[in-house]
Coordinates of C-alpha atoms and ligand atoms in Angstrom, one line a residue:
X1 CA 13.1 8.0 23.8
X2 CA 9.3 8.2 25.2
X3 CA 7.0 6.9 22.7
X4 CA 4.8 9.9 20.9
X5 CA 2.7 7.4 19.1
X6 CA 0.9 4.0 19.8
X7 CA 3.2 0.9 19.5
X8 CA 1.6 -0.1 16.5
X9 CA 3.4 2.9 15.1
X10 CA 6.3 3.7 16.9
X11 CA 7.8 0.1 16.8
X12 CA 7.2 0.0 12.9
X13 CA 9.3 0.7 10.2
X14 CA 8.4 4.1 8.4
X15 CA 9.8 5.5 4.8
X16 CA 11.4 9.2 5.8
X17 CA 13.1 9.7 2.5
X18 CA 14.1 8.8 -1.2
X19 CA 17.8 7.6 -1.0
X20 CA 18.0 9.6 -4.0
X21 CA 17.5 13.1 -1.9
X22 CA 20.3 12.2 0.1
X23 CA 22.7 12.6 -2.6
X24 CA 23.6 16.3 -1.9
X25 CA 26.0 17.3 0.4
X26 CA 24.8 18.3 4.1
X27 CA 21.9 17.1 5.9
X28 CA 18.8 16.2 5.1
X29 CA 15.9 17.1 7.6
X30 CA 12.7 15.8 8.2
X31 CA 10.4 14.6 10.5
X32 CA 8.3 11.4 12.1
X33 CA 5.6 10.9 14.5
X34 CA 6.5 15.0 15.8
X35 CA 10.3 14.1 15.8
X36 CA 12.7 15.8 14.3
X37 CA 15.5 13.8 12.0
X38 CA 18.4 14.3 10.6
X39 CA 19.9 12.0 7.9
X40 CA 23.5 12.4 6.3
X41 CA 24.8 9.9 4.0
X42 CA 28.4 8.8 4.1
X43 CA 29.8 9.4 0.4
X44 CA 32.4 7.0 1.0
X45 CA 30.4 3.8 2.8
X46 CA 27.6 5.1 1.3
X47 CA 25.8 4.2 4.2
X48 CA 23.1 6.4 6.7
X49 CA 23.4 8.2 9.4
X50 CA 20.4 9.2 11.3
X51 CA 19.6 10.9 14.4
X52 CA 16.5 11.4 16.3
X53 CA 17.2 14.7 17.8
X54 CA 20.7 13.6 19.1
X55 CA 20.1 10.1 19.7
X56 CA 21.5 8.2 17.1
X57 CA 18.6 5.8 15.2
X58 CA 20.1 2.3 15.6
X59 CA 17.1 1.1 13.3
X60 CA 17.7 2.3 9.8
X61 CA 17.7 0.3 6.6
X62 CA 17.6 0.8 2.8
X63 CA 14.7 -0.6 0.7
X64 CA 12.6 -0.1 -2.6
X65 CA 14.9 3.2 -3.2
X66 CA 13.7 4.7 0.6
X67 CA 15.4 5.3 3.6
X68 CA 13.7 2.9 6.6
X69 CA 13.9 4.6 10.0
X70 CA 11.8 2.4 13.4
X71 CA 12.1 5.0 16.1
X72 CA 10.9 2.0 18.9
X73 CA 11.9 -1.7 18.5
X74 CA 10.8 -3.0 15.2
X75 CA 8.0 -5.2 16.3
X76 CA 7.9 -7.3 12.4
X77 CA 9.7 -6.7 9.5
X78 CA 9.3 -3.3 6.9
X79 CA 6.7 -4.1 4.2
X80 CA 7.8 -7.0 1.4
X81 CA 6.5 -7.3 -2.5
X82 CA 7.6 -10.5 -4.2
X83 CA 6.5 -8.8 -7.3
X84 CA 9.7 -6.1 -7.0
X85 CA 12.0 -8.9 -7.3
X86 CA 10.8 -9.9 -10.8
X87 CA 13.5 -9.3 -13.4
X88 CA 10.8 -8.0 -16.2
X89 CA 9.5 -5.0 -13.7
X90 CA 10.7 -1.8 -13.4
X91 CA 11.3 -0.4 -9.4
X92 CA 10.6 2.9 -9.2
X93 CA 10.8 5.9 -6.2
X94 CA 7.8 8.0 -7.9
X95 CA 8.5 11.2 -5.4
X96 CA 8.3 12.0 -1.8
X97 CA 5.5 14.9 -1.6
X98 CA 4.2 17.1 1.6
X99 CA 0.7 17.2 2.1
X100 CA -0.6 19.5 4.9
X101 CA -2.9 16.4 6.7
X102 CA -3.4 13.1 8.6
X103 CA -1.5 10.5 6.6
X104 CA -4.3 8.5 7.2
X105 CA -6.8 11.0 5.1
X106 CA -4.2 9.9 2.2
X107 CA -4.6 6.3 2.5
X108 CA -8.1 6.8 2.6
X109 CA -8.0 8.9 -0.2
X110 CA -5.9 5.9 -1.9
X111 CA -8.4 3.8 -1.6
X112 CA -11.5 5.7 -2.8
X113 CA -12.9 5.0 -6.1
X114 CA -15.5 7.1 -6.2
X115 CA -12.9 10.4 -6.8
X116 CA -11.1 9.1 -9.8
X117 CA -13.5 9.9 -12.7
X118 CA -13.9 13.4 -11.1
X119 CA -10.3 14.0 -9.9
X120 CA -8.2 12.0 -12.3
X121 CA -10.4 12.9 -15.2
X122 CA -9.3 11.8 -18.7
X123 CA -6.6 9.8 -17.1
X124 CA -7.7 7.2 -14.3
X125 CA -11.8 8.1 -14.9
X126 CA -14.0 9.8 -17.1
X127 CA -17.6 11.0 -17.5
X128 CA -20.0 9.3 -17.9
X129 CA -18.4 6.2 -16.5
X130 CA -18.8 7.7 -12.6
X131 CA -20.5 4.8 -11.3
X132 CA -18.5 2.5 -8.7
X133 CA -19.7 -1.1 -9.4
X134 CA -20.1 -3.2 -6.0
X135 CA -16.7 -5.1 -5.0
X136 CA -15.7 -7.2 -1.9
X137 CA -13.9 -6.3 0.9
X138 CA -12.5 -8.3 3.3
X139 CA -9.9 -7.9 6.9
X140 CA -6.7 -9.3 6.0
X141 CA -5.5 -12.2 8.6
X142 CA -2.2 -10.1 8.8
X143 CA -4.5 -6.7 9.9
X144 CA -5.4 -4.9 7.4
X145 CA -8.1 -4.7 4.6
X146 CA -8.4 -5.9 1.3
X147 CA -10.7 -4.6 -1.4
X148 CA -11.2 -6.7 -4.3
X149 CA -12.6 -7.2 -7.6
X150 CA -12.6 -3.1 -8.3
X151 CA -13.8 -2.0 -11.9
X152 CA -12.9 1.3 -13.4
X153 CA -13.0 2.2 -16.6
X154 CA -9.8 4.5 -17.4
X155 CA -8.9 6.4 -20.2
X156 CA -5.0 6.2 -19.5
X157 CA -4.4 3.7 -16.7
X158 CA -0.7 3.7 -16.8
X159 CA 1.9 5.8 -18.8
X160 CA 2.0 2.9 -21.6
X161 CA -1.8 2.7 -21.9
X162 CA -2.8 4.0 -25.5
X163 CA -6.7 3.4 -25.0
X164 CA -8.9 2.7 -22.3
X165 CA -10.4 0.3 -20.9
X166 CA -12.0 -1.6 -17.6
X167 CA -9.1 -1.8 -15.1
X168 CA -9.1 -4.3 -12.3
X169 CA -8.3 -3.5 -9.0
X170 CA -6.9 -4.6 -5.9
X171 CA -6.5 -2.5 -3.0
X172 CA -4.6 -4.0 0.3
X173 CA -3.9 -1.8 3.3
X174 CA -1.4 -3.1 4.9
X175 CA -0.3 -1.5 7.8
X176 CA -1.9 2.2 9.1
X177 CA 0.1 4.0 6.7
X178 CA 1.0 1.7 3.9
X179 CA -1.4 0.9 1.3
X180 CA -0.8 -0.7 -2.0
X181 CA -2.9 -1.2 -5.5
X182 CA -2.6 -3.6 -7.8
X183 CA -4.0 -3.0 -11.0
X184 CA -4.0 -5.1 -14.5
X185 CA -1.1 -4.2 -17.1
X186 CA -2.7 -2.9 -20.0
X187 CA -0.6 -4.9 -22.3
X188 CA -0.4 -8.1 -20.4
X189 CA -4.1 -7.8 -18.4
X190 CA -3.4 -11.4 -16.7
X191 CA -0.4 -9.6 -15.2
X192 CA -0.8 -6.6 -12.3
X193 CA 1.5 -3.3 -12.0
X194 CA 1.7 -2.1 -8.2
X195 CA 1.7 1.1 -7.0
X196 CA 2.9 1.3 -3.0
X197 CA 2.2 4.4 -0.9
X198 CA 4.5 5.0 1.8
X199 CA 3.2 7.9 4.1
X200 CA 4.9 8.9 6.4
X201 CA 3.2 10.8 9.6
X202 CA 5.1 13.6 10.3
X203 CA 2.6 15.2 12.8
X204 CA -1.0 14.2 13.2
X205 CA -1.8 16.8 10.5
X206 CA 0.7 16.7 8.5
X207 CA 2.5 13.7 5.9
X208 CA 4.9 13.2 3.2
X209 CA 3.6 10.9 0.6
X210 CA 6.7 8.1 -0.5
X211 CA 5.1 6.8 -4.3
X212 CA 6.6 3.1 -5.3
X213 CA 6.1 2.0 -8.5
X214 CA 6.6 -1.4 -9.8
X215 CA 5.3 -1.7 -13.4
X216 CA 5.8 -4.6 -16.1
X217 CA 8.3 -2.7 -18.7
X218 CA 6.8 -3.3 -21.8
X219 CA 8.6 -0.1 -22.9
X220 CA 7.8 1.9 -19.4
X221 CA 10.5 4.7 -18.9
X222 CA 11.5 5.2 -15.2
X223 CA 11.6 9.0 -15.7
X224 CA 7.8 8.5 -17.6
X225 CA 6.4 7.0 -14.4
X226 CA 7.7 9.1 -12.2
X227 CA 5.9 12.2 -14.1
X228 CA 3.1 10.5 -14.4
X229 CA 2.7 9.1 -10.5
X230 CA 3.5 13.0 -9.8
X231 CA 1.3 14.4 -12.2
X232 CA -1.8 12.2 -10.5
X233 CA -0.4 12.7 -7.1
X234 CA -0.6 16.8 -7.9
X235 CA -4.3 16.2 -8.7
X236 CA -5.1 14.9 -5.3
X237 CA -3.2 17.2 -3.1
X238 CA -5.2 20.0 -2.8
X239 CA -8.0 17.8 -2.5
X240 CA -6.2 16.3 0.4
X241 CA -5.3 19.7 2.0
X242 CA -8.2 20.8 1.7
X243 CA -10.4 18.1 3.7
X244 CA -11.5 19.1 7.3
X245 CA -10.7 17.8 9.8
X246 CA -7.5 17.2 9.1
X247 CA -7.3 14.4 11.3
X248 CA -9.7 11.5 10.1
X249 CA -12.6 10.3 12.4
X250 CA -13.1 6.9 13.1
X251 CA -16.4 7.5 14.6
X252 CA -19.4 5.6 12.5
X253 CA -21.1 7.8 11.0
X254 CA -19.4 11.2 10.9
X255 CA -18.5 11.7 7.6
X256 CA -21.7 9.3 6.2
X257 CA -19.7 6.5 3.6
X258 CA -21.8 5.8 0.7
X259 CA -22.1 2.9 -1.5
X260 CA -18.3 4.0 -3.4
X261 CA -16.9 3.8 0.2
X262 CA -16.8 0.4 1.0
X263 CA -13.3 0.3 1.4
X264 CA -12.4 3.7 3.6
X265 CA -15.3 2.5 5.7
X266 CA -13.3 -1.0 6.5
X267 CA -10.2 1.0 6.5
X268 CA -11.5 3.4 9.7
X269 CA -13.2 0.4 11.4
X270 CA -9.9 -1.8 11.2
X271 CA -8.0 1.5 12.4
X272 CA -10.4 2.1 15.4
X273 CA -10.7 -1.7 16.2
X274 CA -6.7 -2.1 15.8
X275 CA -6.3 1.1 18.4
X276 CA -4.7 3.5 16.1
X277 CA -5.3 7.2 17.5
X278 CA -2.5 9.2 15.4
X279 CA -3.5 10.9 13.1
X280 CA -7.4 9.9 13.9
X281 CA -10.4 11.1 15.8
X282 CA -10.7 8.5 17.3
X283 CA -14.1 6.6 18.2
X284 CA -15.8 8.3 21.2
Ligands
FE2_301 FE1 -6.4 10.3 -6.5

């Protein structure tokens, strides 16, 4: 098949679905990287079947609760957390939403601070507490960016938080469209919950947004999570669809990143420096 994206993107592995939505009868359609998919699962192996068009995917695994689809050759392995193997967590498929722009607008939007006392209000931010204290970031010797050392005060951090308090936060974006957060357990600060986002580029304006949660349980219901990783995702999805353009620019100085931005500013540097263009503007 002729490659619709960069390599960086085509020979990776990509999240096209919950494993959980392919329990119905019949196909299950979707999209990557403008093309079109078709998944069927096999009650009795309860294996996948996938087709690019009619090509049969020979690249398709199970992981985290998501089907794994490479539409090129998988230049490295799909994404790993050691944390997910931990016996005290709970693993978690939080919901696979469409959003109506550039994956990489919801990364970025992952990753900003500065949105969650206005956005997530009462939940992941409050007034007065707006400000963004300073925090490092740093390019990860894998590619990729690292933010650390985030402080946020939240109200309800997690589904178990009863109060709030000053959350630590660490961002890593590790490939284009894969970032994940670590932030401290309420009940066991020392300790971190993770939240992975998965988004998947279905056309260079379009995504669906694959939520993993891997939280300490400390009395964390899986179907509690889920409606609360949906509940903030709902926030943030007209915000999303509502940004313009809907591609992100990499060009310097477009959109102007202040002080809270530090992050989506090394995010759209690394992408224009690592040659990403789906999705992007890029850099003239
Ligand atoms: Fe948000």
């Amino acid at each position: 098949m002729r490659p619709r994206a960069e390599s960086l993107l085509w020979d990776d592995w990509h999240a096209v679905a919950e494993f959980e939505q392919l329990s119905r009868p019949g196909r299950f359609l979707t999209t990557l990287l403008d093309v079109p998919l078709t998944l069927e699962r096999d009650p009795k192996t309860d294996s996948v079947l996938a087709h690019a068009g009619d090509e049969p995917i020979a690249s398709l695994r199970l992981k985290y609760g998501f089907v794994w689809v490479c539409l090129g050759d998988p230049a490295r392995d799909i994404v790993n957390f050691p944390e997910c193997d931990d016996p005290d967590r709970l693993l978690g498929t939080a919901g696979s939403v469409r959003v109506a722009v550039s994956g990489l607008r919801a990364v970025e939007n992952f990753l900003d601070l500065s949105h969650l006392s206005f956005v997530h209000a009462g939940f992941l931010g409050e007034e007065p507490f707006t400000e963004v204290k300073s925090y490092s970031v740093e390019s990860s010797p894998q590619g990729g960016v690292i933010a650390k050392g985030c402080r946020v005060y939240q109200p309800k951090a997690s589904p178990v938080a009863r109060e709030g308090f000053d959350v630590d936060y660490t961002y890593a974006v590790l490939r284009p469209y894969i970032v994940v957060l670590y932030k401290a357990n309420p009940v066991e600060p020392q300790r971190r919950d993770m939240i992975a986002l998965f988004v998947q580029p279905v056309s260079e304006e379009s995504c669906v947004a694959h939520l993993l949660t891997c939280y300490l349980r400390h009395g964390v219901e899986a179907a509690a999570v889920r409606r609360f990783q949906q509940f903030i995702f709902g926030q943030d999805r007209p915000i999303l669809e509502n940004q313009l353009p809907k591609r992100l620019p990499l060009t310097a100085g477009r959109e102007i990143p202040v002080r809270a931005d530090v992050a989506s500013a090394a995010y759209r540097r690394w992408l224009a420096e690592a040659g990403v263009r789906y999705g992007a503007i890029p850099a003239a």
